[in-house]
Amino acid sequence: MLISVLTLTATATTYYVAPTGDDAHPGTVNQPWRTIQHAADTMVAGDTVYIRAGTYHERVVPQNSGSSGNYITYTAYPGDTVTIDGAGITLPQDWGGLFDVTDKRYITISGLRIINAGPNANNAGILVDLSSYITIENCSTQNTVSSSIGIWNSKHITIDGNEIVLACNDGEQECITVAGTDTFEVKNNHVHHGGPGSIGGEGIDIKDGSSNGRVYKNHVHDLNRLGMYVEPWDKHTSIIDVYQNIVHDCHGNGFCVASEAGGLLEHVSFYNNIAYRNEECGFNFGHYGEEDILSRPLKDIKVINNVFYNNGKGSWGGGISVESRDAEDTTIRNNIISKNLVFQMNVEVSIPNLIIDHNLIDGYRGFDSETYGTDFLEGDPRFQNPSGVNFH
C-alpha cells in the first residue's frame, strides 16, 4: 500500500516598513508598510520586519509570539537609523512601554532608537512583562521617564549592546531594570548621563525575586544615583554573577547590595569589576530601605578580584564599606583598594563569617572602623596609568 504523507511547514516571511510606505501595501521591499505596528499585528513565528530609516511616531505592541527556533524579529534595515519617537504619545498611566512586549515569547528587537517615552512615572522605552525568550540588542534609548529597558516577571532574557542615555528622567525604577526574572544576561551595555535621580535612576538594578543571571561587560557612568545595584526588595533573589563591568563618576556608590524590604539576597558574586571616581563607595553592603523592616538578610555575597580606586567626594566615601547588620557568610578577597577618600576598607558592624583577606590596601586613612583584614598587602599597586583609566 502506498501511503502519501502531506507535511505542512510554516514559511518565514520577510516584511519591510518605510516612512513612504502604506499599510495597504503587501509589505514587500518595493511596496513597504507605513507603520511598525502594522507589522506587529501581522507577523507570526519566524517572520522578520526590516524597518527603513526615518522617524516613526507610534507605540509598538507585538500581537503574536514566535516559537523555539522561529523568533519574530524587529530590526533596522542594515545601515539605517530607525527612530521610534514617543513625543506627544501618552502611554498607560500605571505601566507601559513605547515598545511594549507583554505575555509574548521568542521575540528579538534589534538596532532601534527609542526616544521620548512618557509622561508617567513608570513609562519605559522598552517594557517586557510576563514574557520569555526575548532579546533586546544594539538598540539605543534617550529621554525615558522611567527605565530605558524594563524587564518584569519574565524568563530567558538577553539585553546586549544597548546604549542608554537620559533614562529615569524624573520617573521611577532604574535605567535598566530586571525584576522578578529568571535566567537572564545583561551584557555589553553603555548606560550614562541619566535623569535627575529624584525617585529612581540607578544604572543597572537586578531585583525583586530575580535569579540565575549574569551581568557583565557593561559600562556605567555619570548618573545621579549609584551605578549597579542588586537588591531583593521583599522576594528571594539569588544566583547572580556581576563581572567585568566598569562603573565611574556616579553620584552614589559604584556597586551596592542591600535588602530594602526584607527579602533574602544570596549567592551573589562580584568579580573582575572596576569602580572609580564615584561620590560614595566603590562597593557598599548597605543597610537601608523601608523603616519598619526588622531583618535585611544578605547571605553568601562574594567580592573578589575587583579594583576600587579614588572613590569618595567631599567628606565621605571610600573603597568598600560593610554596613549591613544582617549580612552573613561574606567574602571580600583579592581586591585592589587604592587611594579612596575616607577609608579603604570600612567595617561598621560585626557579622557572622565575614572573611576579609588577601587584599591590597593603598592609602590606609585610620578611619574609626577601617580595617586591613588578614593576609593583606599594603603599597602602591603601580597601575600603568590610572588617570588615563588604565588599571593594569
mmCIF file of C-alpha atoms in Angstrom:
data_model
loop_
_atom_site.group_PDB
_atom_site.id
_atom_site.type_symbol
_atom_site.label_atom_id
_atom_site.label_comp_id
_atom_site.label_asym_id
_atom_site.label_seq_id
_atom_site.Cartn_x
_atom_site.Cartn_y
_atom_site.Cartn_z
ATOM 1 C CA MET A 1 0.000 0.000 0.000
ATOM 2 C CA LEU A 2 1.354 3.401 -0.960
ATOM 3 C CA ILE A 3 0.756 5.992 1.701
ATOM 4 C CA SER A 4 1.164 9.657 0.897
ATOM 5 C CA VAL A 5 2.036 11.916 3.803
ATOM 6 C CA LEU A 6 1.488 15.632 3.419
ATOM 7 C CA THR A 7 3.689 17.719 5.720
ATOM 8 C CA LEU A 8 2.780 21.339 6.310
ATOM 9 C CA THR A 9 5.578 23.684 7.346
ATOM 10 C CA ALA A 10 5.473 27.337 8.239
ATOM 11 C CA THR A 11 7.338 29.592 5.834
ATOM 12 C CA ALA A 12 9.161 32.541 7.340
ATOM 13 C CA THR A 13 8.308 35.820 5.657
ATOM 14 C CA THR A 14 10.375 38.985 5.462
ATOM 15 C CA TYR A 15 8.486 42.266 5.554
ATOM 16 C CA TYR A 16 9.505 45.906 5.166
ATOM 17 C CA VAL A 17 8.354 49.175 6.714
ATOM 18 C CA ALA A 18 9.287 52.659 5.477
ATOM 19 C CA PRO A 19 8.104 56.232 6.139
ATOM 20 C CA THR A 20 6.975 56.397 2.497
ATOM 21 C CA GLY A 21 5.020 53.154 2.734
ATOM 22 C CA ASP A 22 1.331 52.369 3.084
ATOM 23 C CA ASP A 23 -0.255 49.803 5.382
ATOM 24 C CA ALA A 24 -2.468 48.776 2.447
ATOM 25 C CA HIS A 25 0.641 47.565 0.618
ATOM 26 C CA PRO A 26 1.837 43.942 0.828
ATOM 27 C CA GLY A 27 4.893 44.898 2.946
ATOM 28 C CA THR A 28 7.485 43.958 0.325
ATOM 29 C CA VAL A 29 10.765 45.753 -0.258
ATOM 30 C CA ASN A 30 9.237 47.711 -3.158
ATOM 31 C CA GLN A 31 5.837 48.209 -1.509
ATOM 32 C CA PRO A 32 6.553 48.561 2.205
ATOM 33 C CA TRP A 33 4.119 49.175 5.012
ATOM 34 C CA ARG A 34 3.956 52.545 6.721
ATOM 35 C CA THR A 35 3.816 51.595 10.412
ATOM 36 C CA ILE A 36 5.751 49.213 12.593
ATOM 37 C CA GLN A 37 2.539 48.412 14.429
ATOM 38 C CA HIS A 38 1.038 47.006 11.238
ATOM 39 C CA ALA A 39 3.983 44.611 11.132
ATOM 40 C CA ALA A 40 3.418 43.836 14.825
ATOM 41 C CA ASP A 41 -0.213 42.992 14.060
ATOM 42 C CA THR A 42 0.724 40.746 11.145
ATOM 43 C CA MET A 43 3.905 38.825 11.869
ATOM 44 C CA VAL A 44 3.880 35.241 13.107
ATOM 45 C CA ALA A 45 6.596 32.814 14.186
ATOM 46 C CA GLY A 46 9.713 33.030 12.022
ATOM 47 C CA ASP A 47 8.887 36.379 10.417
ATOM 48 C CA THR A 48 11.215 39.390 10.245
ATOM 49 C CA VAL A 49 10.478 43.040 9.575
ATOM 50 C CA TYR A 50 13.203 45.320 8.238
ATOM 51 C CA ILE A 51 12.490 48.923 9.127
ATOM 52 C CA ARG A 52 13.894 51.612 6.840
ATOM 53 C CA ALA A 53 15.466 54.864 8.025
ATOM 54 C CA GLY A 54 13.198 57.524 9.428
ATOM 55 C CA THR A 55 11.211 58.604 12.461
ATOM 56 C CA TYR A 56 8.082 56.710 13.451
ATOM 57 C CA HIS A 57 5.677 58.450 15.830
ATOM 58 C CA GLU A 58 3.929 55.409 17.234
ATOM 59 C CA ARG A 59 3.738 52.928 20.061
ATOM 60 C CA VAL A 60 4.590 49.344 19.133
ATOM 61 C CA VAL A 61 2.808 46.430 20.837
ATOM 62 C CA PRO A 62 3.549 42.974 19.348
ATOM 63 C CA GLN A 63 0.426 40.858 18.991
ATOM 64 C CA ASN A 64 1.972 37.448 18.333
ATOM 65 C CA SER A 65 4.729 35.227 19.676
ATOM 66 C CA GLY A 66 7.437 33.358 17.869
ATOM 67 C CA SER A 67 8.411 29.802 18.706
ATOM 68 C CA SER A 68 11.582 27.893 19.508
ATOM 69 C CA GLY A 69 13.944 28.376 16.563
ATOM 70 C CA ASN A 70 11.472 30.751 14.902
ATOM 71 C CA TYR A 71 11.812 34.151 16.511
ATOM 72 C CA ILE A 72 9.795 37.151 15.392
ATOM 73 C CA THR A 73 12.372 39.853 14.667
ATOM 74 C CA TYR A 74 12.011 43.636 14.571
ATOM 75 C CA THR A 75 15.189 45.139 13.154
ATOM 76 C CA ALA A 76 16.554 48.234 11.494
ATOM 77 C CA TYR A 77 17.436 47.783 7.847
ATOM 78 C CA PRO A 78 21.248 47.371 7.672
ATOM 79 C CA GLY A 79 22.939 50.761 7.869
ATOM 80 C CA ASP A 80 19.710 52.673 8.550
ATOM 81 C CA THR A 81 18.880 54.760 11.625
ATOM 82 C CA VAL A 82 15.367 53.970 12.775
ATOM 83 C CA THR A 83 13.798 56.172 15.467
ATOM 84 C CA ILE A 84 10.602 55.420 17.353
ATOM 85 C CA ASP A 85 9.605 58.768 18.861
ATOM 86 C CA GLY A 86 7.013 58.913 21.628
ATOM 87 C CA ALA A 87 6.731 62.706 21.716
ATOM 88 C CA GLY A 88 3.038 63.519 22.039
ATOM 89 C CA ILE A 89 2.080 59.906 22.792
ATOM 90 C CA THR A 90 0.558 59.302 26.231
ATOM 91 C CA LEU A 91 1.454 55.836 27.465
ATOM 92 C CA PRO A 92 -0.704 54.000 30.049
ATOM 93 C CA GLN A 93 -0.638 55.616 33.461
ATOM 94 C CA ASP A 94 0.356 52.587 35.539
ATOM 95 C CA TRP A 95 2.782 50.613 33.351
ATOM 96 C CA GLY A 96 3.647 50.830 29.705
ATOM 97 C CA GLY A 97 6.487 50.959 27.226
ATOM 98 C CA LEU A 98 6.830 52.767 23.943
ATOM 99 C CA PHE A 99 7.826 49.329 22.655
ATOM 100 C CA ASP A 100 5.710 47.066 24.857
ATOM 101 C CA VAL A 101 6.085 43.277 24.954
ATOM 102 C CA THR A 102 3.549 41.657 27.290
ATOM 103 C CA ASP A 103 2.859 37.916 27.583
ATOM 104 C CA LYS A 104 4.866 37.060 24.459
ATOM 105 C CA ARG A 105 7.638 34.627 23.604
ATOM 106 C CA TYR A 106 10.561 34.377 21.174
ATOM 107 C CA ILE A 107 10.914 37.975 20.029
ATOM 108 C CA THR A 108 14.056 39.905 19.033
ATOM 109 C CA ILE A 109 14.266 43.709 18.980
ATOM 110 C CA SER A 110 17.415 44.864 17.202
ATOM 111 C CA GLY A 111 19.044 48.137 16.185
ATOM 112 C CA LEU A 112 16.200 50.532 17.012
ATOM 113 C CA ARG A 113 16.464 54.019 18.505
ATOM 114 C CA ILE A 114 13.687 54.741 21.001
ATOM 115 C CA ILE A 115 13.172 58.234 22.403
ATOM 116 C CA ASN A 116 10.723 60.307 24.454
ATOM 117 C CA ALA A 117 8.742 57.679 26.371
ATOM 118 C CA GLY A 118 6.311 59.075 28.938
ATOM 119 C CA PRO A 119 4.777 61.019 30.527
ATOM 120 C CA ASN A 120 4.010 58.841 33.590
ATOM 121 C CA ALA A 121 6.399 57.684 36.320
ATOM 122 C CA ASN A 122 6.549 54.040 35.127
ATOM 123 C CA ASN A 123 6.637 54.579 31.361
ATOM 124 C CA ALA A 124 9.653 52.829 29.833
ATOM 125 C CA GLY A 125 11.346 52.894 26.464
ATOM 126 C CA ILE A 126 11.156 49.110 26.076
ATOM 127 C CA LEU A 127 8.983 47.232 28.562
ATOM 128 C CA VAL A 128 8.885 43.434 28.775
ATOM 129 C CA ASP A 129 6.428 41.778 31.173
ATOM 130 C CA LEU A 130 5.291 38.182 31.661
ATOM 131 C CA SER A 131 7.336 37.095 28.651
ATOM 132 C CA SER A 132 10.135 34.673 27.775
ATOM 133 C CA TYR A 133 12.937 34.267 25.266
ATOM 134 C CA ILE A 134 13.157 37.966 24.491
ATOM 135 C CA THR A 135 16.336 39.557 23.094
ATOM 136 C CA ILE A 136 16.963 43.316 23.050
ATOM 137 C CA GLU A 137 20.184 44.060 21.194
ATOM 138 C CA ASN A 138 22.071 47.009 19.720
ATOM 139 C CA CYS A 139 19.283 49.470 20.470
ATOM 140 C CA SER A 140 19.601 52.978 21.876
ATOM 141 C CA THR A 141 17.213 54.943 24.038
ATOM 142 C CA GLN A 142 17.045 58.556 25.151
ATOM 143 C CA ASN A 143 14.692 60.505 27.410
ATOM 144 C CA THR A 144 12.519 57.862 29.006
ATOM 145 C CA VAL A 145 10.583 58.929 32.102
ATOM 146 C CA SER A 146 11.144 55.506 33.686
ATOM 147 C CA SER A 147 13.511 52.724 32.612
ATOM 148 C CA SER A 148 15.184 52.645 29.263
ATOM 149 C CA ILE A 149 14.673 48.875 29.347
ATOM 150 C CA GLY A 150 12.423 47.368 31.995
ATOM 151 C CA ILE A 151 12.096 43.598 32.372
ATOM 152 C CA TRP A 152 9.436 42.290 34.759
ATOM 153 C CA ASN A 153 8.264 38.786 35.687
ATOM 154 C CA SER A 154 9.911 37.118 32.710
ATOM 155 C CA LYS A 155 12.301 34.290 31.772
ATOM 156 C CA HIS A 156 15.214 33.780 29.390
ATOM 157 C CA ILE A 157 16.006 37.410 28.657
ATOM 158 C CA THR A 158 19.037 38.885 26.857
ATOM 159 C CA ILE A 159 19.901 42.605 26.961
ATOM 160 C CA ASP A 160 23.006 43.058 24.817
ATOM 161 C CA GLY A 161 24.913 46.004 23.376
ATOM 162 C CA ASN A 162 22.432 48.804 24.005
ATOM 163 C CA GLU A 163 23.186 52.468 24.713
ATOM 164 C CA ILE A 164 21.050 54.195 27.339
ATOM 165 C CA VAL A 165 21.008 57.990 27.787
ATOM 166 C CA LEU A 166 18.730 60.138 29.967
ATOM 167 C CA ALA A 167 16.774 57.225 31.378
ATOM 168 C CA CYS A 168 14.645 57.684 34.509
ATOM 169 C CA ASN A 169 14.093 61.306 33.591
ATOM 170 C CA ASP A 170 12.319 62.071 36.873
ATOM 171 C CA GLY A 171 10.436 58.783 36.895
ATOM 172 C CA GLU A 172 10.661 55.618 38.976
ATOM 173 C CA GLN A 173 12.716 52.412 38.590
ATOM 174 C CA GLU A 174 16.228 52.235 37.104
ATOM 175 C CA CYS A 175 17.943 52.826 33.768
ATOM 176 C CA ILE A 176 17.989 49.062 33.148
ATOM 177 C CA THR A 177 15.623 47.195 35.459
ATOM 178 C CA VAL A 178 15.445 43.404 35.771
ATOM 179 C CA ALA A 179 12.758 42.422 38.293
ATOM 180 C CA GLY A 180 11.177 39.069 39.084
ATOM 181 C CA THR A 181 13.046 37.482 36.186
ATOM 182 C CA ASP A 182 14.696 34.060 35.908
ATOM 183 C CA THR A 183 17.628 33.233 33.612
ATOM 184 C CA PHE A 184 18.945 36.418 32.053
ATOM 185 C CA GLU A 185 22.012 38.159 30.677
ATOM 186 C CA VAL A 186 22.712 41.897 30.785
ATOM 187 C CA LYS A 187 25.907 42.483 28.828
ATOM 188 C CA ASN A 188 27.878 44.989 26.748
ATOM 189 C CA ASN A 189 25.542 47.890 27.525
ATOM 190 C CA HIS A 190 26.584 51.548 27.860
ATOM 191 C CA VAL A 191 24.479 53.355 30.468
ATOM 192 C CA HIS A 192 25.272 57.013 31.080
ATOM 193 C CA HIS A 193 24.082 60.553 31.814
ATOM 194 C CA GLY A 194 20.802 59.600 33.435
ATOM 195 C CA GLY A 195 17.944 61.745 34.683
ATOM 196 C CA PRO A 196 17.848 63.729 37.930
ATOM 197 C CA GLY A 197 17.504 60.649 40.127
ATOM 198 C CA SER A 198 14.908 62.117 42.469
ATOM 199 C CA ILE A 199 12.837 58.904 42.786
ATOM 200 C CA GLY A 200 14.826 56.440 40.680
ATOM 201 C CA GLY A 201 17.714 56.281 38.301
ATOM 202 C CA GLU A 202 20.292 53.683 39.368
ATOM 203 C CA GLY A 203 22.205 52.355 36.385
ATOM 204 C CA ILE A 204 21.512 48.610 36.332
ATOM 205 C CA ASP A 205 19.329 47.064 39.032
ATOM 206 C CA ILE A 206 18.729 43.338 39.454
ATOM 207 C CA LYS A 207 15.923 42.977 41.965
ATOM 208 C CA ASP A 208 12.613 41.758 43.281
ATOM 209 C CA GLY A 209 12.975 37.978 43.004
ATOM 210 C CA SER A 210 15.300 37.728 40.008
ATOM 211 C CA SER A 211 17.601 34.701 39.817
ATOM 212 C CA ASN A 212 20.084 32.820 37.655
ATOM 213 C CA GLY A 213 21.529 35.857 35.951
ATOM 214 C CA ARG A 214 24.773 37.271 34.613
ATOM 215 C CA VAL A 215 25.627 40.965 34.379
ATOM 216 C CA TYR A 216 28.890 41.590 32.575
ATOM 217 C CA LYS A 217 30.980 43.870 30.360
ATOM 218 C CA ASN A 218 28.725 46.875 30.947
ATOM 219 C CA HIS A 219 29.972 50.473 31.174
ATOM 220 C CA VAL A 220 28.001 52.691 33.574
ATOM 221 C CA HIS A 221 28.883 56.303 34.348
ATOM 222 C CA ASP A 222 27.739 59.853 35.051
ATOM 223 C CA LEU A 223 24.500 59.014 36.812
ATOM 224 C CA ASN A 224 22.786 60.882 39.629
ATOM 225 C CA ARG A 225 22.365 57.641 41.590
ATOM 226 C CA LEU A 226 24.527 54.572 42.146
ATOM 227 C CA GLY A 227 25.863 52.509 39.259
ATOM 228 C CA MET A 228 24.971 48.826 39.785
ATOM 229 C CA TYR A 229 22.579 47.507 42.390
ATOM 230 C CA VAL A 230 21.426 44.029 43.385
ATOM 231 C CA GLU A 231 18.562 44.058 45.881
ATOM 232 C CA PRO A 232 15.701 41.653 46.552
ATOM 233 C CA TRP A 233 13.034 44.059 47.844
ATOM 234 C CA ASP A 234 10.751 41.555 49.611
ATOM 235 C CA LYS A 235 11.435 38.439 47.473
ATOM 236 C CA HIS A 236 14.140 35.772 47.498
ATOM 237 C CA THR A 237 16.765 36.838 44.945
ATOM 238 C CA SER A 238 19.753 34.605 44.204
ATOM 239 C CA ILE A 239 22.478 33.161 41.973
ATOM 240 C CA ILE A 240 23.691 36.267 40.182
ATOM 241 C CA ASP A 241 27.184 36.917 38.816
ATOM 242 C CA VAL A 242 28.332 40.502 38.219
ATOM 243 C CA TYR A 243 31.688 40.716 36.477
ATOM 244 C CA GLN A 244 33.939 42.673 34.093
ATOM 245 C CA ASN A 245 31.894 45.855 34.496
ATOM 246 C CA ILE A 246 33.236 49.415 34.747
ATOM 247 C CA VAL A 247 31.383 51.983 36.881
ATOM 248 C CA HIS A 248 32.599 55.537 37.408
ATOM 249 C CA ASP A 249 31.571 59.118 38.122
ATOM 250 C CA CYS A 250 28.228 58.220 39.673
ATOM 251 C CA HIS A 251 26.677 60.381 42.416
ATOM 252 C CA GLY A 252 26.425 57.407 44.764
ATOM 253 C CA ASN A 253 28.095 54.034 45.181
ATOM 254 C CA GLY A 254 29.683 52.220 42.283
ATOM 255 C CA PHE A 255 28.278 48.816 43.281
ATOM 256 C CA CYS A 256 25.817 48.059 46.063
ATOM 257 C CA VAL A 257 23.849 45.231 47.652
ATOM 258 C CA ALA A 258 21.058 45.741 50.175
ATOM 259 C CA SER A 259 17.757 44.241 51.276
ATOM 260 C CA GLU A 260 15.393 47.200 51.363
ATOM 261 C CA ALA A 261 12.180 45.368 52.273
ATOM 262 C CA GLY A 262 13.348 42.165 53.944
ATOM 263 C CA GLY A 263 13.807 39.737 51.064
ATOM 264 C CA LEU A 264 16.755 37.343 51.196
ATOM 265 C CA LEU A 265 19.594 38.100 48.794
ATOM 266 C CA GLU A 266 22.060 35.227 48.484
ATOM 267 C CA HIS A 267 24.706 33.613 46.307
ATOM 268 C CA VAL A 268 25.792 36.779 44.514
ATOM 269 C CA SER A 269 29.345 37.205 43.220
ATOM 270 C CA PHE A 270 31.085 40.389 42.098
ATOM 271 C CA TYR A 271 34.431 39.817 40.413
ATOM 272 C CA ASN A 272 36.825 41.493 37.963
ATOM 273 C CA ASN A 273 34.937 44.797 38.123
ATOM 274 C CA ILE A 274 36.359 48.333 38.284
ATOM 275 C CA ALA A 275 34.810 51.233 40.206
ATOM 276 C CA TYR A 276 36.464 54.643 40.281
ATOM 277 C CA ARG A 277 35.628 58.292 40.983
ATOM 278 C CA ASN A 278 32.189 57.519 42.395
ATOM 279 C CA GLU A 279 30.960 60.003 45.008
ATOM 280 C CA GLU A 280 30.359 57.460 47.785
ATOM 281 C CA CYS A 281 31.894 53.969 47.908
ATOM 282 C CA GLY A 282 33.294 51.682 45.286
ATOM 283 C CA PHE A 283 31.259 48.892 46.896
ATOM 284 C CA ASN A 284 28.686 49.149 49.667
ATOM 285 C CA PHE A 285 26.936 46.458 51.688
ATOM 286 C CA GLY A 286 24.011 48.732 52.526
ATOM 287 C CA HIS A 287 21.564 48.675 55.415
ATOM 288 C CA TYR A 288 18.692 50.872 54.355
ATOM 289 C CA GLY A 289 15.202 50.801 52.940
ATOM 290 C CA GLU A 290 11.722 50.578 54.435
ATOM 291 C CA GLU A 291 11.771 51.801 58.050
ATOM 292 C CA ASP A 292 9.586 49.050 59.574
ATOM 293 C CA ILE A 293 11.675 46.123 58.291
ATOM 294 C CA LEU A 294 13.329 44.216 61.153
ATOM 295 C CA SER A 295 15.635 41.997 59.102
ATOM 296 C CA ARG A 296 17.507 42.731 55.869
ATOM 297 C CA PRO A 297 19.264 39.424 55.100
ATOM 298 C CA LEU A 298 22.285 39.145 52.811
ATOM 299 C CA LYS A 299 23.973 35.742 52.566
ATOM 300 C CA ASP A 300 26.975 34.444 50.654
ATOM 301 C CA ILE A 301 27.949 37.668 48.908
ATOM 302 C CA LYS A 302 31.419 37.497 47.362
ATOM 303 C CA VAL A 303 33.536 40.489 46.297
ATOM 304 C CA ILE A 304 36.684 39.109 44.678
ATOM 305 C CA ASN A 305 39.387 40.378 42.285
ATOM 306 C CA ASN A 306 37.976 43.884 41.800
ATOM 307 C CA VAL A 307 39.578 47.338 41.629
ATOM 308 C CA PHE A 308 38.195 50.194 43.763
ATOM 309 C CA TYR A 309 40.107 53.394 43.094
ATOM 310 C CA ASN A 310 39.665 57.046 44.063
ATOM 311 C CA ASN A 311 36.068 56.791 45.291
ATOM 312 C CA GLY A 312 34.560 59.319 47.699
ATOM 313 C CA LYS A 313 33.943 63.039 47.474
ATOM 314 C CA GLY A 314 33.658 65.880 49.958
ATOM 315 C CA SER A 315 33.671 64.430 53.471
ATOM 316 C CA TRP A 316 32.511 60.864 52.810
ATOM 317 C CA GLY A 317 33.180 57.810 50.707
ATOM 318 C CA GLY A 318 35.787 55.148 50.234
ATOM 319 C CA GLY A 319 36.657 51.763 48.826
ATOM 320 C CA ILE A 320 34.480 49.054 50.405
ATOM 321 C CA SER A 321 32.010 49.661 53.238
ATOM 322 C CA VAL A 322 30.258 46.892 55.190
ATOM 323 C CA GLU A 323 27.201 48.467 56.837
ATOM 324 C CA SER A 324 24.591 45.685 56.720
ATOM 325 C CA ARG A 325 23.861 44.263 60.191
ATOM 326 C CA ASP A 326 22.142 41.220 58.695
ATOM 327 C CA ALA A 327 24.826 40.001 56.303
ATOM 328 C CA GLU A 328 26.457 36.620 56.823
ATOM 329 C CA ASP A 329 28.931 34.385 55.005
ATOM 330 C CA THR A 330 30.524 37.377 53.283
ATOM 331 C CA THR A 331 33.841 37.149 51.433
ATOM 332 C CA ILE A 332 35.995 40.133 50.394
ATOM 333 C CA ARG A 333 39.188 38.824 48.825
ATOM 334 C CA ASN A 334 41.989 39.696 46.387
ATOM 335 C CA ASN A 335 40.759 43.211 45.670
ATOM 336 C CA ILE A 336 42.911 46.250 44.931
ATOM 337 C CA ILE A 337 41.612 49.101 47.100
ATOM 338 C CA SER A 338 43.553 52.247 46.362
ATOM 339 C CA LYS A 339 43.513 55.980 47.118
ATOM 340 C CA ASN A 340 39.876 56.159 48.194
ATOM 341 C CA LEU A 341 38.878 59.204 50.227
ATOM 342 C CA VAL A 342 37.924 58.443 53.866
ATOM 343 C CA PHE A 343 38.794 54.733 54.113
ATOM 344 C CA GLN A 344 39.902 51.821 52.011
ATOM 345 C CA MET A 345 38.048 49.052 53.898
ATOM 346 C CA ASN A 346 35.336 50.057 56.361
ATOM 347 C CA VAL A 347 33.519 47.520 58.585
ATOM 348 C CA GLU A 348 30.901 49.198 60.783
ATOM 349 C CA VAL A 349 29.218 46.041 62.109
ATOM 350 C CA SER A 350 30.059 42.620 63.495
ATOM 351 C CA ILE A 351 28.521 39.926 61.281
ATOM 352 C CA PRO A 352 28.877 36.116 61.146
ATOM 353 C CA ASN A 353 31.514 34.546 58.939
ATOM 354 C CA LEU A 354 32.943 37.726 57.462
ATOM 355 C CA ILE A 355 36.154 36.921 55.590
ATOM 356 C CA ILE A 356 38.391 39.802 54.502
ATOM 357 C CA ASP A 357 41.720 38.544 53.230
ATOM 358 C CA HIS A 358 44.478 38.914 50.652
ATOM 359 C CA ASN A 359 43.505 42.438 49.596
ATOM 360 C CA LEU A 360 45.989 45.083 48.509
ATOM 361 C CA ILE A 361 45.465 48.273 50.539
ATOM 362 C CA ASP A 362 46.883 51.561 49.283
ATOM 363 C CA GLY A 363 46.284 54.634 51.440
ATOM 364 C CA TYR A 364 45.066 53.468 54.854
ATOM 365 C CA ARG A 365 43.339 56.529 56.401
ATOM 366 C CA GLY A 366 42.895 55.499 60.039
ATOM 367 C CA PHE A 367 39.102 55.922 59.950
ATOM 368 C CA ASP A 368 37.435 54.650 63.162
ATOM 369 C CA SER A 369 36.077 51.432 61.644
ATOM 370 C CA GLU A 370 38.697 50.964 58.959
ATOM 371 C CA THR A 371 40.419 47.584 58.722
ATOM 372 C CA TYR A 372 43.067 45.837 56.691
ATOM 373 C CA GLY A 373 41.628 42.350 57.039
ATOM 374 C CA THR A 374 44.067 39.439 57.164
ATOM 375 C CA ASP A 375 46.941 38.397 54.928
ATOM 376 C CA PHE A 376 46.846 41.792 53.250
ATOM 377 C CA LEU A 377 49.451 43.636 51.242
ATOM 378 C CA GLU A 378 49.998 47.359 51.651
ATOM 379 C CA GLY A 379 51.509 49.574 48.991
ATOM 380 C CA ASP A 380 51.134 51.230 45.627
ATOM 381 C CA PRO A 381 49.566 48.860 43.062
ATOM 382 C CA ARG A 382 51.537 50.655 40.348
ATOM 383 C CA PHE A 383 48.761 50.928 37.832
ATOM 384 C CA GLN A 384 50.101 51.740 34.384
ATOM 385 C CA ASN A 385 48.076 54.955 34.042
ATOM 386 C CA PRO A 386 45.167 55.397 36.483
ATOM 387 C CA SER A 387 44.491 58.979 35.357
ATOM 388 C CA GLY A 388 44.048 57.544 31.876
ATOM 389 C CA VAL A 389 41.872 54.747 33.255
ATOM 390 C CA ASN A 390 44.459 52.039 32.681
ATOM 391 C CA PHE A 391 44.400 49.863 35.801
ATOM 392 C CA HIS A 392 46.745 47.159 34.545
#
